Amino acid sequence: MPSLPDDKTLRERLDNVIELNGKRHMSPQVNNAWQIIHGMLAYGYALQLNDNGKLVPGIEWLFDGGQMRGWQLVPGEKGLKDVEEPGSKSGEGHDDQWLGYFAQCAVPLDAKINVRGQEFTIHEMVTQAQWDVREDMEATWTLMAFSVYLPLDSKWQARDGSEWSIERLLELECRQDLASSTCGGTHRMYGIASTLNRHLAEGGALAGIWQVADEKVKQALADAREYQQPDGGFSTNYFQRSSSSADIGLRLNTTGHVLEFVCLAATGDELRQPWVTRAATYLCGLLEETADVPVECGGLYHAVHGLMLYHLRRFGE
């Protein structure tokens, strides 16, 4: 087992890897919305795009009316609707995926979005998403967004005529099977953990659905550690069983997704434990090894985002 780096060495390596991958400038003429918005998840307002040979700030370019394949927003009954393309790897593949990722990269509620010359705000995407919630939806990204943009005690009436709340959305997510969930349930657990963290930060008690959520988060964290590989990478079968692969893209994808969740679920003391340090170090190695080759954007940017969250939790910036 390789020795662990000291804090100074680890911090410098994280900085270098994050900076290096920030220079992979995607282009709206080449790349699609699914790829570019994953880049925004990681780098937020710092993401730059190559727009016909000119570097432009990605979020500002997009919200100012920029067009790219898979980016579809239309006026809705209650605000601004993002058009889902279920299973898509060019457009929005999941309910409220764009909104969930905008929430994670600190896009404010009053951010303006130009849609075919008409001005909307992120708040209007939220009000439309509230109207559209339903019992049979994949609420993962909706919960990610609402846990940032709405008070946790919010209640509202949706299109289905029933009363909804963040607690009801959390309950819907907690009863889903992780093994059959997108990316092994890592996104689902990320949404649950981020919502729980805010509840606890606001002085909420671990009772009812909040206790269920806490137990689910703790179990997934324990499973991530149990199934971690000797090289430091997380299992290529996520929270289900121990597994590895010769496919470096798959290992980058799975370790990055699991580390994102771990960085939300772990306590400060847990985050400093050797098993988490080994995972972050391993992920740095994968990103260094693939620096000069094309890699799948979802795996790439979830990995970078995981390291950014780790950097923030471990070193405070």
mmCIF file of C-alpha atoms in Angstrom:
data_model
loop_
_atom_site.group_PDB
_atom_site.id
_atom_site.type_symbol
_atom_site.label_atom_id
_atom_site.label_comp_id
_atom_site.label_asym_id
_atom_site.label_seq_id
_atom_site.Cartn_x
_atom_site.Cartn_y
_atom_site.Cartn_z
ATOM 1 C CA MET A 1 0.000 0.000 0.000
ATOM 2 C CA PRO A 2 1.527 3.362 -1.027
ATOM 3 C CA SER A 3 2.429 5.846 1.699
ATOM 4 C CA LEU A 4 0.145 8.832 2.188
ATOM 5 C CA PRO A 5 1.276 12.360 1.289
ATOM 6 C CA ASP A 6 1.655 15.085 3.886
ATOM 7 C CA ASP A 7 -0.927 17.857 3.843
ATOM 8 C CA LYS A 8 1.236 20.316 1.889
ATOM 9 C CA THR A 9 2.007 17.791 -0.846
ATOM 10 C CA LEU A 10 -1.615 16.654 -1.039
ATOM 11 C CA ARG A 11 -2.937 20.197 -1.261
ATOM 12 C CA GLU A 12 -0.493 21.134 -4.025
ATOM 13 C CA ARG A 13 -1.395 18.012 -5.978
ATOM 14 C CA LEU A 14 -5.103 18.748 -5.686
ATOM 15 C CA ASP A 15 -4.534 22.328 -6.841
ATOM 16 C CA ASN A 16 -2.513 21.166 -9.849
ATOM 17 C CA VAL A 17 -5.009 18.505 -10.927
ATOM 18 C CA ILE A 18 -7.974 20.860 -10.620
ATOM 19 C CA GLU A 19 -6.157 23.596 -12.559
ATOM 20 C CA LEU A 20 -4.959 21.156 -15.231
ATOM 21 C CA ASN A 21 -8.430 19.836 -15.999
ATOM 22 C CA GLY A 22 -9.866 23.336 -16.006
ATOM 23 C CA LYS A 23 -7.864 23.902 -19.190
ATOM 24 C CA ARG A 24 -9.908 21.308 -21.086
ATOM 25 C CA HIS A 25 -11.920 23.985 -22.854
ATOM 26 C CA MET A 26 -15.103 22.547 -24.312
ATOM 27 C CA SER A 27 -16.796 24.192 -27.274
ATOM 28 C CA PRO A 28 -20.544 24.701 -27.791
ATOM 29 C CA GLN A 29 -19.903 24.074 -31.478
ATOM 30 C CA VAL A 30 -18.549 20.590 -30.638
ATOM 31 C CA ASN A 31 -19.790 19.617 -27.189
ATOM 32 C CA ASN A 32 -23.382 19.297 -26.014
ATOM 33 C CA ALA A 33 -25.354 20.538 -23.040
ATOM 34 C CA TRP A 34 -24.914 17.333 -21.039
ATOM 35 C CA GLN A 35 -21.135 17.620 -21.300
ATOM 36 C CA ILE A 36 -20.871 21.356 -20.754
ATOM 37 C CA ILE A 37 -23.229 21.518 -17.770
ATOM 38 C CA HIS A 38 -21.234 18.749 -16.103
ATOM 39 C CA GLY A 39 -18.248 21.058 -16.539
ATOM 40 C CA MET A 40 -20.243 23.821 -14.866
ATOM 41 C CA LEU A 41 -21.004 21.512 -11.936
ATOM 42 C CA ALA A 42 -17.273 21.234 -11.289
ATOM 43 C CA TYR A 43 -15.937 24.686 -12.147
ATOM 44 C CA GLY A 44 -19.027 26.846 -11.768
ATOM 45 C CA TYR A 45 -18.553 30.418 -12.911
ATOM 46 C CA ALA A 46 -14.843 29.744 -13.545
ATOM 47 C CA LEU A 47 -15.599 27.393 -16.457
ATOM 48 C CA GLN A 48 -14.478 28.808 -19.777
ATOM 49 C CA LEU A 49 -15.742 27.671 -23.170
ATOM 50 C CA ASN A 50 -14.075 27.925 -26.559
ATOM 51 C CA ASP A 51 -16.760 29.721 -28.550
ATOM 52 C CA ASN A 52 -15.544 29.792 -32.159
ATOM 53 C CA GLY A 53 -11.947 30.254 -31.036
ATOM 54 C CA LYS A 54 -12.630 32.781 -28.277
ATOM 55 C CA LEU A 55 -12.604 31.892 -24.575
ATOM 56 C CA VAL A 56 -15.805 33.009 -22.869
ATOM 57 C CA PRO A 57 -17.184 32.485 -19.328
ATOM 58 C CA GLY A 58 -19.468 29.483 -19.735
ATOM 59 C CA ILE A 59 -22.395 30.227 -17.439
ATOM 60 C CA GLU A 60 -22.640 33.862 -18.500
ATOM 61 C CA TRP A 61 -22.437 32.850 -22.177
ATOM 62 C CA LEU A 62 -25.189 30.262 -21.756
ATOM 63 C CA PHE A 63 -27.538 32.447 -19.717
ATOM 64 C CA ASP A 64 -27.103 35.306 -22.167
ATOM 65 C CA GLY A 65 -28.801 33.249 -24.871
ATOM 66 C CA GLY A 66 -26.035 30.863 -25.918
ATOM 67 C CA GLN A 67 -27.155 27.841 -27.919
ATOM 68 C CA MET A 68 -25.805 24.302 -27.843
ATOM 69 C CA ARG A 69 -27.117 20.877 -28.707
ATOM 70 C CA GLY A 70 -29.349 19.508 -25.943
ATOM 71 C CA TRP A 71 -30.074 22.856 -24.252
ATOM 72 C CA GLN A 72 -33.848 23.173 -24.329
ATOM 73 C CA LEU A 73 -35.759 25.585 -22.123
ATOM 74 C CA VAL A 74 -39.362 26.607 -22.782
ATOM 75 C CA PRO A 75 -41.892 28.818 -20.975
ATOM 76 C CA GLY A 76 -44.017 26.678 -18.633
ATOM 77 C CA GLU A 77 -47.312 27.094 -16.810
ATOM 78 C CA LYS A 78 -45.580 28.275 -13.643
ATOM 79 C CA GLY A 79 -42.210 29.513 -14.854
ATOM 80 C CA LEU A 80 -39.399 28.158 -17.016
ATOM 81 C CA LYS A 81 -39.264 24.479 -17.930
ATOM 82 C CA ASP A 82 -36.167 22.478 -18.805
ATOM 83 C CA VAL A 83 -37.137 19.839 -21.360
ATOM 84 C CA GLU A 84 -36.107 16.343 -20.318
ATOM 85 C CA GLU A 85 -34.716 13.784 -22.742
ATOM 86 C CA PRO A 86 -34.782 10.635 -20.564
ATOM 87 C CA GLY A 87 -31.535 8.689 -20.804
ATOM 88 C CA SER A 88 -29.947 11.327 -23.044
ATOM 89 C CA LYS A 89 -26.212 12.000 -23.080
ATOM 90 C CA SER A 90 -26.638 15.224 -25.027
ATOM 91 C CA GLY A 91 -29.677 16.842 -23.405
ATOM 92 C CA GLU A 92 -31.138 16.711 -19.911
ATOM 93 C CA GLY A 93 -31.305 13.024 -19.061
ATOM 94 C CA HIS A 94 -33.098 13.299 -15.697
ATOM 95 C CA ASP A 95 -35.831 15.396 -14.096
ATOM 96 C CA ASP A 96 -34.453 18.830 -13.138
ATOM 97 C CA GLN A 97 -30.849 17.762 -13.775
ATOM 98 C CA TRP A 98 -29.749 21.192 -14.958
ATOM 99 C CA LEU A 99 -31.414 22.938 -12.013
ATOM 100 C CA GLY A 100 -29.828 20.519 -9.547
ATOM 101 C CA TYR A 101 -26.369 21.180 -10.932
ATOM 102 C CA PHE A 102 -26.862 24.947 -11.073
ATOM 103 C CA ALA A 103 -27.755 24.802 -7.372
ATOM 104 C CA GLN A 104 -24.553 22.901 -6.612
ATOM 105 C CA CYS A 105 -22.328 25.448 -8.362
ATOM 106 C CA ALA A 106 -23.838 28.452 -6.555
ATOM 107 C CA VAL A 107 -25.934 29.961 -9.343
ATOM 108 C CA PRO A 108 -28.216 32.374 -7.439
ATOM 109 C CA LEU A 109 -32.013 32.379 -7.577
ATOM 110 C CA ASP A 110 -32.077 35.775 -9.250
ATOM 111 C CA ALA A 111 -29.674 34.790 -12.052
ATOM 112 C CA LYS A 112 -31.217 35.854 -15.367
ATOM 113 C CA ILE A 113 -31.610 33.449 -18.294
ATOM 114 C CA ASN A 114 -32.316 34.660 -21.821
ATOM 115 C CA VAL A 115 -34.583 32.233 -23.702
ATOM 116 C CA ARG A 116 -35.211 33.313 -27.299
ATOM 117 C CA GLY A 117 -35.168 36.966 -26.313
ATOM 118 C CA GLN A 118 -37.388 36.516 -23.247
ATOM 119 C CA GLU A 119 -35.877 36.985 -19.785
ATOM 120 C CA PHE A 120 -36.402 34.455 -16.989
ATOM 121 C CA THR A 121 -34.647 33.682 -13.712
ATOM 122 C CA ILE A 122 -33.500 30.557 -11.896
ATOM 123 C CA HIS A 123 -36.364 31.225 -9.467
ATOM 124 C CA GLU A 124 -38.797 30.625 -12.331
ATOM 125 C CA MET A 125 -37.144 27.268 -13.032
ATOM 126 C CA VAL A 126 -37.729 26.410 -9.363
ATOM 127 C CA THR A 127 -41.421 27.386 -9.398
ATOM 128 C CA GLN A 128 -41.979 25.299 -12.528
ATOM 129 C CA ALA A 129 -40.155 22.340 -10.978
ATOM 130 C CA GLN A 130 -42.365 22.629 -7.875
ATOM 131 C CA TRP A 131 -45.453 22.460 -10.093
ATOM 132 C CA ASP A 132 -44.141 19.407 -11.956
ATOM 133 C CA VAL A 133 -43.230 17.129 -9.015
ATOM 134 C CA ARG A 134 -45.031 13.796 -8.990
ATOM 135 C CA GLU A 135 -44.941 10.496 -7.171
ATOM 136 C CA ASP A 136 -43.386 8.474 -9.999
ATOM 137 C CA MET A 137 -40.529 10.879 -10.770
ATOM 138 C CA GLU A 138 -36.793 10.534 -10.287
ATOM 139 C CA ALA A 139 -36.555 13.317 -7.720
ATOM 140 C CA THR A 140 -32.796 13.171 -7.170
ATOM 141 C CA TRP A 141 -31.838 16.428 -8.895
ATOM 142 C CA THR A 142 -35.070 18.117 -7.811
ATOM 143 C CA LEU A 143 -34.105 17.477 -4.197
ATOM 144 C CA MET A 144 -30.564 18.750 -4.869
ATOM 145 C CA ALA A 145 -32.050 22.000 -6.161
ATOM 146 C CA PHE A 146 -34.821 22.494 -3.611
ATOM 147 C CA SER A 147 -32.488 21.807 -0.664
ATOM 148 C CA VAL A 148 -30.475 24.842 -1.801
ATOM 149 C CA TYR A 149 -33.107 27.177 -3.229
ATOM 150 C CA LEU A 150 -36.111 26.668 -0.888
ATOM 151 C CA PRO A 151 -36.660 26.806 2.880
ATOM 152 C CA LEU A 152 -36.667 23.230 4.185
ATOM 153 C CA ASP A 153 -40.170 23.663 5.620
ATOM 154 C CA SER A 154 -41.593 24.681 2.221
ATOM 155 C CA LYS A 155 -44.987 23.294 1.214
ATOM 156 C CA TRP A 156 -46.702 23.762 -2.140
ATOM 157 C CA GLN A 157 -49.423 22.333 -4.356
ATOM 158 C CA ALA A 158 -48.232 20.573 -7.496
ATOM 159 C CA ARG A 159 -49.885 19.763 -10.793
ATOM 160 C CA ASP A 160 -51.161 16.460 -9.363
ATOM 161 C CA GLY A 161 -53.334 18.422 -6.915
ATOM 162 C CA SER A 162 -51.609 17.161 -3.792
ATOM 163 C CA GLU A 163 -49.506 19.006 -1.242
ATOM 164 C CA TRP A 164 -45.767 18.508 -1.532
ATOM 165 C CA SER A 165 -42.883 19.370 0.741
ATOM 166 C CA ILE A 166 -39.152 18.800 0.851
ATOM 167 C CA GLU A 167 -39.758 16.118 3.479
ATOM 168 C CA ARG A 168 -42.096 14.303 1.069
ATOM 169 C CA LEU A 169 -39.471 14.495 -1.689
ATOM 170 C CA LEU A 170 -36.851 13.200 0.741
ATOM 171 C CA GLU A 171 -39.120 10.309 1.707
ATOM 172 C CA LEU A 172 -39.640 9.494 -1.986
ATOM 173 C CA GLU A 173 -35.876 9.386 -2.538
ATOM 174 C CA CYS A 174 -35.087 7.394 0.605
ATOM 175 C CA ARG A 175 -37.324 4.497 -0.384
ATOM 176 C CA GLN A 176 -35.653 3.955 -3.766
ATOM 177 C CA ASP A 177 -33.304 1.043 -4.415
ATOM 178 C CA LEU A 178 -29.709 2.208 -4.849
ATOM 179 C CA ALA A 179 -28.606 -0.750 -6.957
ATOM 180 C CA SER A 180 -31.080 0.154 -9.694
ATOM 181 C CA SER A 181 -30.487 3.912 -9.402
ATOM 182 C CA THR A 182 -28.485 6.082 -11.797
ATOM 183 C CA CYS A 183 -24.714 5.731 -11.246
ATOM 184 C CA GLY A 184 -25.190 3.181 -8.481
ATOM 185 C CA GLY A 185 -27.255 5.553 -6.372
ATOM 186 C CA THR A 186 -24.417 8.055 -5.879
ATOM 187 C CA HIS A 187 -26.477 10.997 -7.154
ATOM 188 C CA ARG A 188 -29.427 9.899 -5.034
ATOM 189 C CA MET A 189 -27.244 9.683 -1.932
ATOM 190 C CA TYR A 190 -25.636 13.037 -2.733
ATOM 191 C CA GLY A 191 -29.073 14.684 -2.804
ATOM 192 C CA ILE A 192 -30.145 12.982 0.415
ATOM 193 C CA ALA A 193 -26.888 13.887 2.180
ATOM 194 C CA SER A 194 -26.945 17.525 1.087
ATOM 195 C CA THR A 195 -30.549 17.916 2.268
ATOM 196 C CA LEU A 196 -29.788 16.225 5.586
ATOM 197 C CA ASN A 197 -26.708 18.396 6.103
ATOM 198 C CA ARG A 198 -28.756 21.565 5.749
ATOM 199 C CA HIS A 199 -31.435 20.217 8.105
ATOM 200 C CA LEU A 200 -28.822 19.494 10.770
ATOM 201 C CA ALA A 201 -27.029 22.816 10.197
ATOM 202 C CA GLU A 202 -30.334 24.593 10.864
ATOM 203 C CA GLY A 203 -30.766 22.735 14.157
ATOM 204 C CA GLY A 204 -33.150 20.059 12.910
ATOM 205 C CA ALA A 205 -33.679 16.871 14.894
ATOM 206 C CA LEU A 206 -33.029 13.326 13.694
ATOM 207 C CA ALA A 207 -36.641 12.188 13.829
ATOM 208 C CA GLY A 208 -39.025 10.691 11.290
ATOM 209 C CA ILE A 209 -37.759 10.826 7.713
ATOM 210 C CA TRP A 210 -34.649 12.700 8.859
ATOM 211 C CA GLN A 211 -33.599 9.728 10.971
ATOM 212 C CA VAL A 212 -34.251 7.409 8.012
ATOM 213 C CA ALA A 213 -32.106 9.660 5.815
ATOM 214 C CA ASP A 214 -29.319 9.740 8.396
ATOM 215 C CA GLU A 215 -29.268 5.943 8.641
ATOM 216 C CA LYS A 216 -29.228 5.621 4.847
ATOM 217 C CA VAL A 217 -26.313 8.059 4.547
ATOM 218 C CA LYS A 218 -24.324 6.286 7.260
ATOM 219 C CA GLN A 219 -24.909 2.895 5.622
ATOM 220 C CA ALA A 220 -23.805 4.121 2.193
ATOM 221 C CA LEU A 221 -20.696 5.698 3.716
ATOM 222 C CA ALA A 222 -19.860 2.426 5.457
ATOM 223 C CA ASP A 223 -20.418 0.496 2.212
ATOM 224 C CA ALA A 224 -18.148 2.864 0.275
ATOM 225 C CA ARG A 225 -15.379 2.195 2.776
ATOM 226 C CA GLU A 226 -15.989 -1.551 2.980
ATOM 227 C CA TYR A 227 -15.837 -2.033 -0.793
ATOM 228 C CA GLN A 228 -12.876 0.301 -1.384
ATOM 229 C CA GLN A 229 -10.098 -1.348 -3.387
ATOM 230 C CA PRO A 230 -6.528 -1.884 -2.129
ATOM 231 C CA ASP A 231 -5.246 0.797 -4.538
ATOM 232 C CA GLY A 232 -7.514 3.416 -2.927
ATOM 233 C CA GLY A 233 -10.160 3.523 -5.640
ATOM 234 C CA PHE A 234 -13.792 2.945 -4.790
ATOM 235 C CA SER A 235 -15.672 -0.070 -6.090
ATOM 236 C CA THR A 236 -16.760 -0.024 -9.724
ATOM 237 C CA ASN A 237 -20.035 -1.403 -8.342
ATOM 238 C CA TYR A 238 -20.475 1.601 -6.068
ATOM 239 C CA PHE A 239 -22.287 0.670 -2.830
ATOM 240 C CA GLN A 240 -23.266 -2.864 -3.895
ATOM 241 C CA ARG A 241 -20.127 -5.021 -3.703
ATOM 242 C CA SER A 242 -16.362 -4.988 -4.083
ATOM 243 C CA SER A 243 -15.277 -4.709 -7.717
ATOM 244 C CA SER A 244 -12.585 -3.226 -9.944
ATOM 245 C CA SER A 245 -11.919 -2.954 -13.673
ATOM 246 C CA ALA A 246 -9.083 -2.539 -16.146
ATOM 247 C CA ASP A 247 -11.103 0.285 -17.750
ATOM 248 C CA ILE A 248 -9.560 3.526 -16.485
ATOM 249 C CA GLY A 249 -12.581 5.533 -17.611
ATOM 250 C CA LEU A 250 -14.884 3.372 -15.505
ATOM 251 C CA ARG A 251 -12.620 3.659 -12.467
ATOM 252 C CA LEU A 252 -12.453 7.433 -12.890
ATOM 253 C CA ASN A 253 -16.240 7.566 -13.124
ATOM 254 C CA THR A 254 -17.064 5.395 -10.137
ATOM 255 C CA THR A 255 -14.398 6.687 -7.759
ATOM 256 C CA GLY A 256 -15.290 10.277 -8.644
ATOM 257 C CA HIS A 257 -19.010 9.754 -8.090
ATOM 258 C CA VAL A 258 -18.493 7.974 -4.760
ATOM 259 C CA LEU A 259 -15.987 10.582 -3.529
ATOM 260 C CA GLU A 260 -18.528 13.362 -4.192
ATOM 261 C CA PHE A 261 -20.949 11.625 -1.842
ATOM 262 C CA VAL A 262 -18.268 10.810 0.740
ATOM 263 C CA CYS A 263 -17.263 14.475 0.897
ATOM 264 C CA LEU A 264 -20.829 15.405 1.872
ATOM 265 C CA ALA A 265 -21.515 12.449 4.153
ATOM 266 C CA ALA A 266 -18.285 12.225 6.164
ATOM 267 C CA THR A 267 -17.614 14.204 9.318
ATOM 268 C CA GLY A 268 -14.522 16.398 9.451
ATOM 269 C CA ASP A 269 -12.649 13.724 11.396
ATOM 270 C CA GLU A 270 -13.753 10.985 8.995
ATOM 271 C CA LEU A 271 -12.606 13.033 6.022
ATOM 272 C CA ARG A 272 -9.071 13.118 7.417
ATOM 273 C CA GLN A 273 -8.909 9.353 7.816
ATOM 274 C CA PRO A 274 -6.398 7.461 5.639
ATOM 275 C CA TRP A 275 -9.052 5.663 3.578
ATOM 276 C CA VAL A 276 -10.444 8.969 2.277
ATOM 277 C CA THR A 277 -6.959 10.384 1.679
ATOM 278 C CA ARG A 278 -6.109 7.261 -0.333
ATOM 279 C CA ALA A 279 -9.234 7.709 -2.457
ATOM 280 C CA ALA A 280 -8.449 11.367 -3.190
ATOM 281 C CA THR A 281 -4.820 10.539 -3.992
ATOM 282 C CA TYR A 282 -5.886 7.686 -6.258
ATOM 283 C CA LEU A 283 -8.315 9.945 -8.098
ATOM 284 C CA CYS A 284 -5.586 12.562 -8.596
ATOM 285 C CA GLY A 285 -3.490 9.837 -10.210
ATOM 286 C CA LEU A 286 -6.266 8.854 -12.610
ATOM 287 C CA LEU A 287 -6.811 12.461 -13.656
ATOM 288 C CA GLU A 288 -3.079 12.956 -14.195
ATOM 289 C CA GLU A 289 -2.857 9.772 -16.223
ATOM 290 C CA THR A 290 -5.737 10.802 -18.497
ATOM 291 C CA ALA A 291 -4.785 14.487 -18.780
ATOM 292 C CA ASP A 292 -3.821 14.267 -22.455
ATOM 293 C CA VAL A 293 -6.524 11.908 -23.683
ATOM 294 C CA PRO A 294 -10.271 12.350 -24.288
ATOM 295 C CA VAL A 295 -12.400 11.043 -21.427
ATOM 296 C CA GLU A 296 -16.151 10.874 -20.910
ATOM 297 C CA CYS A 297 -17.287 14.243 -19.555
ATOM 298 C CA GLY A 298 -19.658 12.959 -16.869
ATOM 299 C CA GLY A 299 -16.996 10.860 -15.188
ATOM 300 C CA LEU A 300 -14.345 13.538 -15.645
ATOM 301 C CA TYR A 301 -16.254 16.405 -14.111
ATOM 302 C CA HIS A 302 -17.805 14.410 -11.281
ATOM 303 C CA ALA A 303 -14.254 13.352 -10.398
ATOM 304 C CA VAL A 304 -13.003 16.941 -10.461
ATOM 305 C CA HIS A 305 -16.035 18.070 -8.452
ATOM 306 C CA GLY A 306 -15.322 15.345 -5.903
ATOM 307 C CA LEU A 307 -11.754 16.608 -5.501
ATOM 308 C CA MET A 308 -12.996 20.192 -5.212
ATOM 309 C CA LEU A 309 -15.388 19.199 -2.426
ATOM 310 C CA TYR A 310 -12.585 17.262 -0.742
ATOM 311 C CA HIS A 311 -10.263 20.282 -1.024
ATOM 312 C CA LEU A 312 -12.952 22.521 0.488
ATOM 313 C CA ARG A 313 -13.720 20.187 3.387
ATOM 314 C CA ARG A 314 -10.107 19.232 4.086
ATOM 315 C CA PHE A 315 -8.348 22.568 3.627
ATOM 316 C CA GLY A 316 -11.161 25.091 3.894
ATOM 317 C CA GLU A 317 -11.017 26.612 0.411
#
